[in-house]
Amino acid sequence: MKYKRVLLKLSGESLMGKKSFGIDNQRLNDYAQQIKDIYDAGVEIAIVIGGGNIFRGVQAEEGGMDRTHGDYMGMLATMINSMALQAALESAGIDSRLQSAIEMKEIAEPFVRRRAVRHLEKGRVVIFGAGTGNPYFTTDSAACLRAIEINADVILKGTRVDGIYTADPEKDPSAKKFDSITFDDVYENGLKVMDMTAFTLCKENDLPIIVFDMDTSGNLKKVLLGETVGTVVSN
Ligand code: GTP
């Protein structure tokens, strides 16, 4: 396997599958199976999952709700997804631990960096829930922060698109996919990978990001095997 320790960022919205809200069990189990494939190969895996299938802080603000209030609700949404994912991993025979950035000790361990690293060393998948625990940060930022804290080799951003394109492929049929691109080129060309807070965190800490389509079964393993799936962003 190309990487020893990875942080996998999963999209909450992707978890909806074909549904318009909530969690699609088939998609959830597919994710668990894909994770099992790389887990069995000995990869140390930490996971951050978004909450957009349940609640988005930004939308709350549009409805007149205070932004911070909405963001906290979004963090709780990530906990629901994290718990669902933990259950799915467990059914797939994967040992896992869930840590929350907001204390809720009846359902999750509190986030303790050293403990998370110890879990990984012992072969447990660690899910980090509740984002960074702070409003105004996305789950992408949480993923980058945790990845840096645990010294992950790479962030694997699993989404519905299969990489970064020269333009939006849904609007411009001539758009071409990059196999690799530098952080600087992403910035200079106004391309979107993550929000700027997350993006800068990765660039400044020299942490590569691989954007790939997680909704195609088998892709996660291909990324770990070093196959050209998605787009690699690095310095
Ligand atoms: P080691 O100390 O390396 O053996 O790790 P461990 O996670 O197996 O030990 P521990 O006895 O701390 O945890 C046993 C179980 O309790 C695991 O499933 C943990 O996720 C869970 N656990 C530990 N601390 C907490 C907590 O504060 N809240 C909740 N809800 N669960 C916890």
PDB file of N, CA and C and ligand atoms in Angstrom, residues 86 96-98 104-110 115 118-119 122 124, ligand 1:
ATOM      1  N   GLN A  86     -19.724   4.073  12.441  1.00  0.00           N
ATOM      2  CA  GLN A  86     -19.083   3.165  13.406  1.00  0.00           C
ATOM      3  C   GLN A  86     -19.838   1.833  13.473  1.00  0.00           C
ATOM      4  N   SER A  96     -13.192  -0.244  15.910  1.00  0.00           N
ATOM      5  CA  SER A  96     -13.163   1.211  15.730  1.00  0.00           C
ATOM      6  C   SER A  96     -13.414   1.947  17.034  1.00  0.00           C
ATOM      7  N   ARG A  97     -13.038   3.203  17.053  1.00  0.00           N
ATOM      8  CA  ARG A  97     -13.297   4.080  18.193  1.00  0.00           C
ATOM      9  C   ARG A  97     -13.810   5.406  17.641  1.00  0.00           C
ATOM     10  N   LEU A  98     -14.795   5.969  18.348  1.00  0.00           N
ATOM     11  CA  LEU A  98     -15.337   7.270  17.943  1.00  0.00           C
ATOM     12  C   LEU A  98     -14.928   8.311  18.972  1.00  0.00           C
ATOM     13  N   MET A 104     -19.421  14.447  24.734  1.00  0.00           N
ATOM     14  CA  MET A 104     -20.714  13.754  24.918  1.00  0.00           C
ATOM     15  C   MET A 104     -20.335  12.344  25.303  1.00  0.00           C
ATOM     16  N   LYS A 105     -19.852  12.236  26.520  1.00  0.00           N
ATOM     17  CA  LYS A 105     -19.137  11.030  26.901  1.00  0.00           C
ATOM     18  C   LYS A 105     -19.989   9.778  26.989  1.00  0.00           C
ATOM     19  N   GLU A 106     -21.322   9.949  26.982  1.00  0.00           N
ATOM     20  CA  GLU A 106     -22.168   8.757  26.983  1.00  0.00           C
ATOM     21  C   GLU A 106     -22.115   8.037  25.639  1.00  0.00           C
ATOM     22  N   ILE A 107     -21.767   8.760  24.575  1.00  0.00           N
ATOM     23  CA  ILE A 107     -21.781   8.097  23.266  1.00  0.00           C
ATOM     24  C   ILE A 107     -20.434   8.068  22.555  1.00  0.00           C
ATOM     25  N   ALA A 108     -19.474   8.849  23.028  1.00  0.00           N
ATOM     26  CA  ALA A 108     -18.177   8.859  22.338  1.00  0.00           C
ATOM     27  C   ALA A 108     -17.067   9.251  23.298  1.00  0.00           C
ATOM     28  N   GLU A 109     -15.863   8.791  22.974  1.00  0.00           N
ATOM     29  CA  GLU A 109     -14.705   9.242  23.743  1.00  0.00           C
ATOM     30  C   GLU A 109     -14.481  10.718  23.430  1.00  0.00           C
ATOM     31  N   PRO A 110     -13.917  11.454  24.361  1.00  0.00           N
ATOM     32  CA  PRO A 110     -13.540  12.821  24.006  1.00  0.00           C
ATOM     33  C   PRO A 110     -12.322  12.770  23.075  1.00  0.00           C
ATOM     34  N   ARG A 115      -4.348   9.611  22.411  1.00  0.00           N
ATOM     35  CA  ARG A 115      -5.144   8.399  22.492  1.00  0.00           C
ATOM     36  C   ARG A 115      -5.568   7.943  21.089  1.00  0.00           C
ATOM     37  N   ARG A 118      -2.728   6.236  19.508  1.00  0.00           N
ATOM     38  CA  ARG A 118      -2.566   4.912  20.118  1.00  0.00           C
ATOM     39  C   ARG A 118      -3.572   3.919  19.521  1.00  0.00           C
ATOM     40  N   HIS A 119      -4.808   4.375  19.353  1.00  0.00           N
ATOM     41  CA  HIS A 119      -5.825   3.516  18.733  1.00  0.00           C
ATOM     42  C   HIS A 119      -5.379   3.081  17.336  1.00  0.00           C
ATOM     43  N   LYS A 122      -2.826   0.505  17.376  1.00  0.00           N
ATOM     44  CA  LYS A 122      -3.361  -0.803  17.773  1.00  0.00           C
ATOM     45  C   LYS A 122      -4.289  -1.395  16.713  1.00  0.00           C
ATOM     46  N   ARG A 124      -7.007   0.126  15.235  1.00  0.00           N
ATOM     47  CA  ARG A 124      -8.409   0.524  15.282  1.00  0.00           C
ATOM     48  C   ARG A 124      -8.631   1.698  14.347  1.00  0.00           C
TER      49      ARG A 124
HETATM   50  P1  GTP B   1      -6.853   0.708  25.246  1.00  0.00           P
HETATM   51  O1  GTP B   1      -6.753   1.570  26.440  1.00  0.00           O
HETATM   52  O2  GTP B   1      -5.746   0.940  24.283  1.00  0.00           O
HETATM   53  O3  GTP B   1      -7.101  -0.731  25.531  1.00  0.00           O
HETATM   54  O4  GTP B   1      -8.113   1.249  24.413  1.00  0.00           O
HETATM   55  P2  GTP B   1      -9.640   0.966  24.593  1.00  0.00           P
HETATM   56  O5  GTP B   1     -10.338   1.998  23.785  1.00  0.00           O
HETATM   57  O6  GTP B   1      -9.991  -0.440  24.285  1.00  0.00           O
HETATM   58  O7  GTP B   1      -9.844   1.175  26.125  1.00  0.00           O
HETATM   59  P3  GTP B   1     -10.974   1.755  26.994  1.00  0.00           P
HETATM   60  O8  GTP B   1     -11.124   0.795  28.107  1.00  0.00           O
HETATM   61  O9  GTP B   1     -10.632   3.174  27.287  1.00  0.00           O
HETATM   62  O10 GTP B   1     -12.271   1.766  26.082  1.00  0.00           O
HETATM   63  C1  GTP B   1     -13.142   0.686  26.001  1.00  0.00           C
HETATM   64  C2  GTP B   1     -14.374   1.122  25.247  1.00  0.00           C
HETATM   65  O11 GTP B   1     -14.985   2.219  25.902  1.00  0.00           O
HETATM   66  C3  GTP B   1     -14.086   1.588  23.817  1.00  0.00           C
HETATM   67  O12 GTP B   1     -15.121   1.191  22.974  1.00  0.00           O
HETATM   68  C4  GTP B   1     -14.069   3.092  23.936  1.00  0.00           C
HETATM   69  O13 GTP B   1     -14.451   3.735  22.735  1.00  0.00           O
HETATM   70  C5  GTP B   1     -15.094   3.301  25.025  1.00  0.00           C
HETATM   71  N1  GTP B   1     -14.817   4.561  25.749  1.00  0.00           N
HETATM   72  C6  GTP B   1     -13.663   4.936  26.334  1.00  0.00           C
HETATM   73  N2  GTP B   1     -13.797   6.145  26.880  1.00  0.00           N
HETATM   74  C7  GTP B   1     -15.055   6.556  26.643  1.00  0.00           C
HETATM   75  C8  GTP B   1     -15.817   7.734  26.938  1.00  0.00           C
HETATM   76  O14 GTP B   1     -15.358   8.672  27.550  1.00  0.00           O
HETATM   77  N3  GTP B   1     -17.106   7.747  26.519  1.00  0.00           N
HETATM   78  C9  GTP B   1     -17.645   6.723  25.819  1.00  0.00           C
HETATM   79  N4  GTP B   1     -18.910   6.838  25.434  1.00  0.00           N
HETATM   80  N5  GTP B   1     -16.974   5.623  25.523  1.00  0.00           N
HETATM   81  C10 GTP B   1     -15.703   5.530  25.923  1.00  0.00           C
END
